């Protein structure tokens, strides 16, 4: 089983300390052999993690910085909020990250949820049903921009006269859709995603969601095995290593082959957390799956 490191807590303090904390954590993730390094797509800190007033860096700028300071690890937002960027510009942004990183970008995307930062920063926050329509059109536009078709796109929410994207990505960025909504999210996963990331790590819940995803795949005549299954597991791995690994074994039995974890909010040394995870947990994870 593989691991991705998710970094969400830009610790309050001197702004000059944010760059070394981010960079040391990303390079530690690469050093331990993590498959990917991800950031959240927010502009205010999430209130489940800290205060909205706590430091938070914009995601794609941060990933562009890391592209020049890392060599092997995949880079993505977990996940891009569909409301924040016009899809044509989003496709260009992810393409630029892919080119500058040597083919290491992914497009993680979801329907967006943090109403406070939308309202605060003047970003339109339409109803959830509309955001899902926008999400599907965005997926279609990115797919078209990463193809030989540079013609128009005419949807309900977006109208593009040209879908020109030069240069093209070095590799078409894998599309990761996050979430577990059974009617809409998992349908979009079945139709468009290369990777699905579950935000719930309970083994029974994940098993149920995979059953639902399988039915959606059957409806579009797609093999569910084509979709990589990943799960965010943000329990403290050091509190009960055996219990943590038992959960991972259960997830692996369902076909999950990568878990996302990361420094627990408030960890004063996030890079140290990653290094410890690499020393104490990853050698045993390599035997799973």
CSV table of C-alpha atoms in Angstrom, one decimal:
chain,number,residue,atom,x,y,z
A,1,UNK,CA,0.0,0.0,0.0
A,2,UNK,CA,1.2,3.5,-0.9
A,3,UNK,CA,0.9,6.8,1.0
A,4,UNK,CA,0.2,10.4,0.1
A,5,UNK,CA,1.0,13.2,2.5
A,6,UNK,CA,-1.6,15.9,2.9
A,7,UNK,CA,-0.5,19.2,4.4
A,8,UNK,CA,-3.2,21.5,5.8
A,9,UNK,CA,-1.9,23.3,8.9
A,10,UNK,CA,0.2,26.4,8.1
A,11,UNK,CA,1.1,27.0,11.7
A,12,UNK,CA,0.5,30.6,13.1
A,13,UNK,CA,3.6,32.6,13.6
A,14,UNK,CA,6.1,34.4,11.5
A,15,UNK,CA,5.1,34.4,7.8
A,16,UNK,CA,8.7,33.9,7.0
A,17,UNK,CA,8.6,30.5,8.6
A,18,UNK,CA,5.8,29.2,6.3
A,19,UNK,CA,8.1,28.5,3.3
A,20,UNK,CA,10.6,26.4,5.2
A,21,UNK,CA,7.8,24.5,7.0
A,22,UNK,CA,6.1,23.7,3.7
A,23,UNK,CA,9.3,22.8,1.8
A,24,UNK,CA,10.7,20.6,4.6
A,25,UNK,CA,7.5,18.7,4.8
A,26,UNK,CA,7.2,18.1,1.1
A,27,UNK,CA,10.9,17.0,0.8
A,28,UNK,CA,10.4,14.7,3.8
A,29,UNK,CA,7.4,13.2,2.0
A,30,UNK,CA,9.6,12.6,-1.1
A,31,UNK,CA,12.4,11.2,1.0
A,32,UNK,CA,10.2,8.6,2.7
A,33,UNK,CA,8.9,7.5,-0.7
A,34,UNK,CA,5.4,8.9,-0.6
A,35,UNK,CA,3.6,8.8,-3.9
A,36,UNK,CA,2.0,12.2,-3.7
A,37,UNK,CA,2.0,15.5,-1.8
A,38,UNK,CA,-1.3,17.4,-1.6
A,39,UNK,CA,-2.6,20.6,-0.3
A,40,UNK,CA,-6.2,21.8,0.4
A,41,UNK,CA,-7.7,24.3,-2.0
A,42,UNK,CA,-8.7,27.1,0.4
A,43,UNK,CA,-8.0,30.7,1.1
A,44,UNK,CA,-9.0,30.7,4.8
A,45,UNK,CA,-8.0,28.0,7.2
A,46,UNK,CA,-10.8,25.4,7.7
A,47,UNK,CA,-12.6,25.9,10.9
A,48,UNK,CA,-12.5,22.2,11.7
A,49,UNK,CA,-8.7,22.6,11.8
A,50,UNK,CA,-8.1,26.0,13.3
A,51,UNK,CA,-9.4,29.6,13.0
A,52,UNK,CA,-10.3,31.1,9.7
A,53,UNK,CA,-7.8,33.9,10.6
A,54,UNK,CA,-4.9,31.4,10.8
A,55,UNK,CA,-2.3,31.4,7.9
A,56,UNK,CA,-3.2,29.6,4.7
A,57,UNK,CA,-1.3,29.7,1.4
A,58,UNK,CA,-3.0,29.6,-2.0
A,59,UNK,CA,-2.7,26.1,-3.4
A,60,UNK,CA,-1.5,26.2,-7.0
A,61,UNK,CA,1.1,28.9,-6.3
A,62,UNK,CA,2.4,26.7,-3.5
A,63,UNK,CA,2.5,23.6,-5.7
A,64,UNK,CA,4.3,25.6,-8.4
A,65,UNK,CA,7.0,26.5,-5.9
A,66,UNK,CA,7.3,22.8,-4.8
A,67,UNK,CA,7.5,21.7,-8.4
A,68,UNK,CA,10.9,23.4,-8.6
A,69,UNK,CA,12.1,22.0,-5.3
A,70,UNK,CA,11.1,18.3,-5.6
A,71,UNK,CA,11.9,15.7,-8.3
A,72,UNK,CA,9.7,12.6,-8.1
A,73,UNK,CA,6.6,13.1,-6.0
A,74,UNK,CA,3.2,13.8,-7.6
A,75,UNK,CA,1.6,17.2,-6.7
A,76,UNK,CA,-2.0,18.0,-6.5
A,77,UNK,CA,-4.8,19.8,-4.5
A,78,UNK,CA,-7.0,17.5,-2.5
A,79,UNK,CA,-9.3,18.9,-3.9
A,80,UNK,CA,-9.7,21.9,-6.2
A,81,UNK,CA,-13.0,23.7,-5.5
A,82,UNK,CA,-14.9,24.0,-8.8
A,83,UNK,CA,-16.2,27.5,-7.9
A,84,UNK,CA,-12.8,29.2,-7.5
A,85,UNK,CA,-11.4,29.1,-11.1
A,86,UNK,CA,-13.0,29.2,-14.6
A,87,UNK,CA,-12.5,25.7,-16.0
A,88,UNK,CA,-10.5,26.9,-19.0
A,89,UNK,CA,-8.1,28.7,-16.7
A,90,UNK,CA,-8.0,25.8,-14.3
A,91,UNK,CA,-7.0,23.4,-17.2
A,92,UNK,CA,-4.2,25.8,-18.1
A,93,UNK,CA,-3.0,26.1,-14.5
A,94,UNK,CA,-2.8,22.3,-14.0
A,95,UNK,CA,-1.1,22.0,-17.4
A,96,UNK,CA,1.5,24.6,-16.4
A,97,UNK,CA,2.1,22.7,-13.1
A,98,UNK,CA,2.5,19.5,-15.1
A,99,UNK,CA,5.0,21.0,-17.5
A,100,UNK,CA,7.1,22.7,-14.8
A,101,UNK,CA,7.1,19.5,-12.6
A,102,UNK,CA,8.1,17.2,-15.5
A,103,UNK,CA,4.7,15.4,-15.7
A,104,UNK,CA,3.9,15.2,-12.0
A,105,UNK,CA,0.5,17.0,-11.7
A,106,UNK,CA,-2.9,15.6,-10.9
A,107,UNK,CA,-6.3,17.3,-11.1
A,108,UNK,CA,-8.0,16.7,-7.8
A,109,UNK,CA,-11.5,18.3,-7.9
A,110,UNK,CA,-14.7,18.5,-6.1
A,111,UNK,CA,-17.9,20.6,-5.8
A,112,UNK,CA,-16.5,23.1,-3.1
A,113,UNK,CA,-18.1,23.6,0.3
A,114,UNK,CA,-16.5,26.4,2.4
A,115,UNK,CA,-19.2,29.0,2.2
A,116,UNK,CA,-17.6,31.5,4.6
A,117,UNK,CA,-14.5,32.1,2.3
A,118,UNK,CA,-16.7,32.4,-0.7
A,119,UNK,CA,-18.9,35.1,0.8
A,120,UNK,CA,-15.9,36.8,2.4
A,121,UNK,CA,-13.9,37.1,-0.8
A,122,UNK,CA,-16.8,37.7,-3.1
A,123,UNK,CA,-16.8,34.4,-4.9
A,124,UNK,CA,-20.2,33.2,-6.1
A,125,UNK,CA,-21.5,30.3,-4.1
A,126,UNK,CA,-24.4,28.8,-6.0
A,127,UNK,CA,-26.6,25.9,-4.6
A,128,UNK,CA,-25.1,22.5,-4.4
A,129,UNK,CA,-27.0,21.2,-7.4
A,130,UNK,CA,-25.6,24.0,-9.5
A,131,UNK,CA,-22.1,23.3,-8.3
A,132,UNK,CA,-22.4,19.7,-9.4
A,133,UNK,CA,-23.5,20.8,-12.8
A,134,UNK,CA,-20.5,23.1,-12.9
A,135,UNK,CA,-18.2,20.3,-11.8
A,136,UNK,CA,-19.4,18.0,-14.6
A,137,UNK,CA,-18.9,20.7,-17.2
A,138,UNK,CA,-15.4,21.5,-15.8
A,139,UNK,CA,-14.5,17.8,-16.1
A,140,UNK,CA,-15.6,17.9,-19.7
A,141,UNK,CA,-13.8,21.1,-20.5
A,142,UNK,CA,-10.5,19.8,-19.0
A,143,UNK,CA,-10.8,16.6,-20.9
A,144,UNK,CA,-11.4,18.5,-24.2
A,145,UNK,CA,-8.5,20.9,-23.5
A,146,UNK,CA,-6.2,17.9,-22.9
A,147,UNK,CA,-7.1,16.4,-26.3
A,148,UNK,CA,-6.7,17.2,-30.0
A,149,UNK,CA,-10.0,19.0,-30.0
A,150,UNK,CA,-9.4,22.7,-29.6
A,151,UNK,CA,-12.9,23.7,-30.8
A,152,UNK,CA,-15.7,25.4,-28.9
A,153,UNK,CA,-17.5,24.1,-25.8
A,154,UNK,CA,-21.0,25.1,-25.2
A,155,UNK,CA,-22.5,24.1,-21.9
A,156,UNK,CA,-25.2,25.3,-19.5
A,157,UNK,CA,-22.7,27.3,-17.3
A,158,UNK,CA,-19.6,27.7,-19.4
A,159,UNK,CA,-19.1,28.8,-23.0
A,160,UNK,CA,-15.7,28.6,-24.6
A,161,UNK,CA,-15.0,29.7,-28.2
A,162,UNK,CA,-11.8,27.8,-28.3
A,163,UNK,CA,-10.3,25.1,-26.0
A,164,UNK,CA,-6.7,25.8,-27.0
A,165,UNK,CA,-4.1,24.5,-24.6
A,166,UNK,CA,-0.5,24.9,-25.7
A,167,UNK,CA,1.7,23.3,-24.5
A,168,UNK,CA,-0.2,20.2,-23.8
A,169,UNK,CA,0.7,18.4,-20.5
A,170,UNK,CA,3.6,16.1,-20.6
A,171,UNK,CA,1.2,13.5,-19.4
A,172,UNK,CA,-2.6,14.0,-19.2
A,173,UNK,CA,-3.0,14.7,-15.5
A,174,UNK,CA,-4.9,12.0,-13.8
A,175,UNK,CA,-8.3,13.2,-12.6
A,176,UNK,CA,-9.1,12.6,-8.9
A,177,UNK,CA,-12.6,13.2,-7.6
A,178,UNK,CA,-13.0,13.4,-3.9
A,179,UNK,CA,-16.2,12.7,-1.8
A,180,UNK,CA,-18.7,10.0,-1.3
A,181,UNK,CA,-22.1,11.3,-2.4
A,182,UNK,CA,-23.9,8.3,-3.8
A,183,UNK,CA,-26.2,9.9,-6.4
A,184,UNK,CA,-23.9,12.6,-7.9
A,185,UNK,CA,-20.3,12.4,-6.8
A,186,UNK,CA,-19.9,8.6,-7.4
A,187,UNK,CA,-21.7,8.9,-10.7
A,188,UNK,CA,-19.1,11.5,-11.8
A,189,UNK,CA,-16.3,9.3,-10.5
A,190,UNK,CA,-17.6,6.4,-12.6
A,191,UNK,CA,-17.8,8.6,-15.7
A,192,UNK,CA,-14.8,10.8,-15.5
A,193,UNK,CA,-12.2,9.9,-12.8
A,194,UNK,CA,-9.0,8.0,-12.9
A,195,UNK,CA,-8.8,8.1,-9.1
A,196,UNK,CA,-11.5,8.2,-6.3
A,197,UNK,CA,-10.6,9.6,-2.9
A,198,UNK,CA,-12.9,8.7,0.0
A,199,UNK,CA,-13.2,11.2,2.8
A,200,UNK,CA,-14.5,8.5,5.1
A,201,UNK,CA,-12.0,5.8,6.3
A,202,UNK,CA,-14.4,3.5,8.0
A,203,UNK,CA,-14.0,0.1,6.3
A,204,UNK,CA,-17.7,-0.7,6.2
A,205,UNK,CA,-18.5,2.7,4.8
A,206,UNK,CA,-15.9,2.4,2.1
A,207,UNK,CA,-17.1,-1.1,1.2
A,208,UNK,CA,-20.6,0.3,0.7
A,209,UNK,CA,-19.4,3.2,-1.3
A,210,UNK,CA,-17.4,0.9,-3.6
A,211,UNK,CA,-20.6,-1.2,-4.2
A,212,UNK,CA,-22.4,2.0,-5.2
A,213,UNK,CA,-19.5,3.1,-7.4
A,214,UNK,CA,-19.5,-0.3,-9.0
A,215,UNK,CA,-23.2,0.1,-10.0
A,216,UNK,CA,-22.5,3.5,-11.4
A,217,UNK,CA,-19.7,2.0,-13.5
A,218,UNK,CA,-21.9,-0.7,-14.8
A,219,UNK,CA,-24.4,1.9,-15.9
A,220,UNK,CA,-21.8,3.6,-18.1
A,221,UNK,CA,-20.2,0.2,-19.1
A,222,UNK,CA,-16.9,0.8,-17.3
A,223,UNK,CA,-14.9,-1.6,-15.2
A,224,UNK,CA,-14.7,-0.3,-11.7
A,225,UNK,CA,-11.2,-1.8,-11.5
A,226,UNK,CA,-10.0,1.0,-13.8
A,227,UNK,CA,-10.5,3.5,-11.1
A,228,UNK,CA,-7.8,3.8,-8.4
A,229,UNK,CA,-9.3,3.9,-4.9
A,230,UNK,CA,-7.6,6.0,-2.3
A,231,UNK,CA,-8.8,7.0,1.2
A,232,UNK,CA,-7.9,9.8,3.7
A,233,UNK,CA,-6.9,8.2,7.0
A,234,UNK,CA,-6.2,11.0,9.4
A,235,UNK,CA,-6.2,9.0,12.7
A,236,UNK,CA,-3.1,9.5,14.8
A,237,UNK,CA,-0.9,6.7,13.4
A,238,UNK,CA,1.4,6.6,16.5
A,239,UNK,CA,-1.3,6.2,19.2
A,240,UNK,CA,-2.0,2.6,18.2
A,241,UNK,CA,0.2,1.5,15.3
A,242,UNK,CA,-1.2,-2.0,15.3
A,243,UNK,CA,-4.8,-0.7,15.2
A,244,UNK,CA,-3.9,1.8,12.4
A,245,UNK,CA,-2.4,-1.0,10.3
A,246,UNK,CA,-5.4,-3.3,10.9
A,247,UNK,CA,-7.6,-0.5,9.4
A,248,UNK,CA,-5.3,-0.3,6.4
A,249,UNK,CA,-5.4,-4.0,5.9
A,250,UNK,CA,-9.2,-3.8,5.9
A,251,UNK,CA,-9.1,-1.1,3.3
A,252,UNK,CA,-6.5,-3.0,1.2
A,253,UNK,CA,-8.9,-5.9,1.1
A,254,UNK,CA,-11.4,-3.6,-0.6
A,255,UNK,CA,-8.9,-2.7,-3.3
A,256,UNK,CA,-7.7,0.6,-1.8
A,257,UNK,CA,-4.0,0.9,-2.6
A,258,UNK,CA,-3.1,4.4,-1.3
A,259,UNK,CA,-4.0,6.2,1.8
A,260,UNK,CA,-3.6,9.9,2.4
A,261,UNK,CA,-2.3,11.0,5.8
A,262,UNK,CA,-0.4,14.0,7.2
A,263,UNK,CA,0.7,15.9,10.2
A,264,UNK,CA,-2.1,16.2,12.8
A,265,UNK,CA,-3.3,19.8,13.1
A,266,UNK,CA,-1.2,21.6,15.7
A,267,UNK,CA,1.9,19.4,15.1
A,268,UNK,CA,4.8,21.9,15.7
A,269,UNK,CA,7.2,19.9,13.5
A,270,UNK,CA,5.2,18.6,10.4
A,271,UNK,CA,8.4,17.4,8.7
A,272,UNK,CA,9.3,15.5,11.8
A,273,UNK,CA,5.9,13.8,11.7
A,274,UNK,CA,6.4,12.7,8.1
A,275,UNK,CA,9.9,11.4,8.9
A,276,UNK,CA,8.6,9.4,11.9
A,277,UNK,CA,5.8,8.0,9.8
A,278,UNK,CA,8.4,6.9,7.3
A,279,UNK,CA,10.5,5.2,10.0
A,280,UNK,CA,7.8,3.6,12.1
A,281,UNK,CA,4.7,3.0,9.9
A,282,UNK,CA,5.7,2.7,6.2
A,283,UNK,CA,8.0,-0.3,6.5
A,284,UNK,CA,5.0,-2.3,7.8
A,285,UNK,CA,2.6,-0.7,5.3
A,286,UNK,CA,4.8,-2.1,2.5
A,287,UNK,CA,3.6,-5.6,3.5
A,288,UNK,CA,-0.1,-4.7,3.0
A,289,UNK,CA,-1.9,-5.2,-0.2
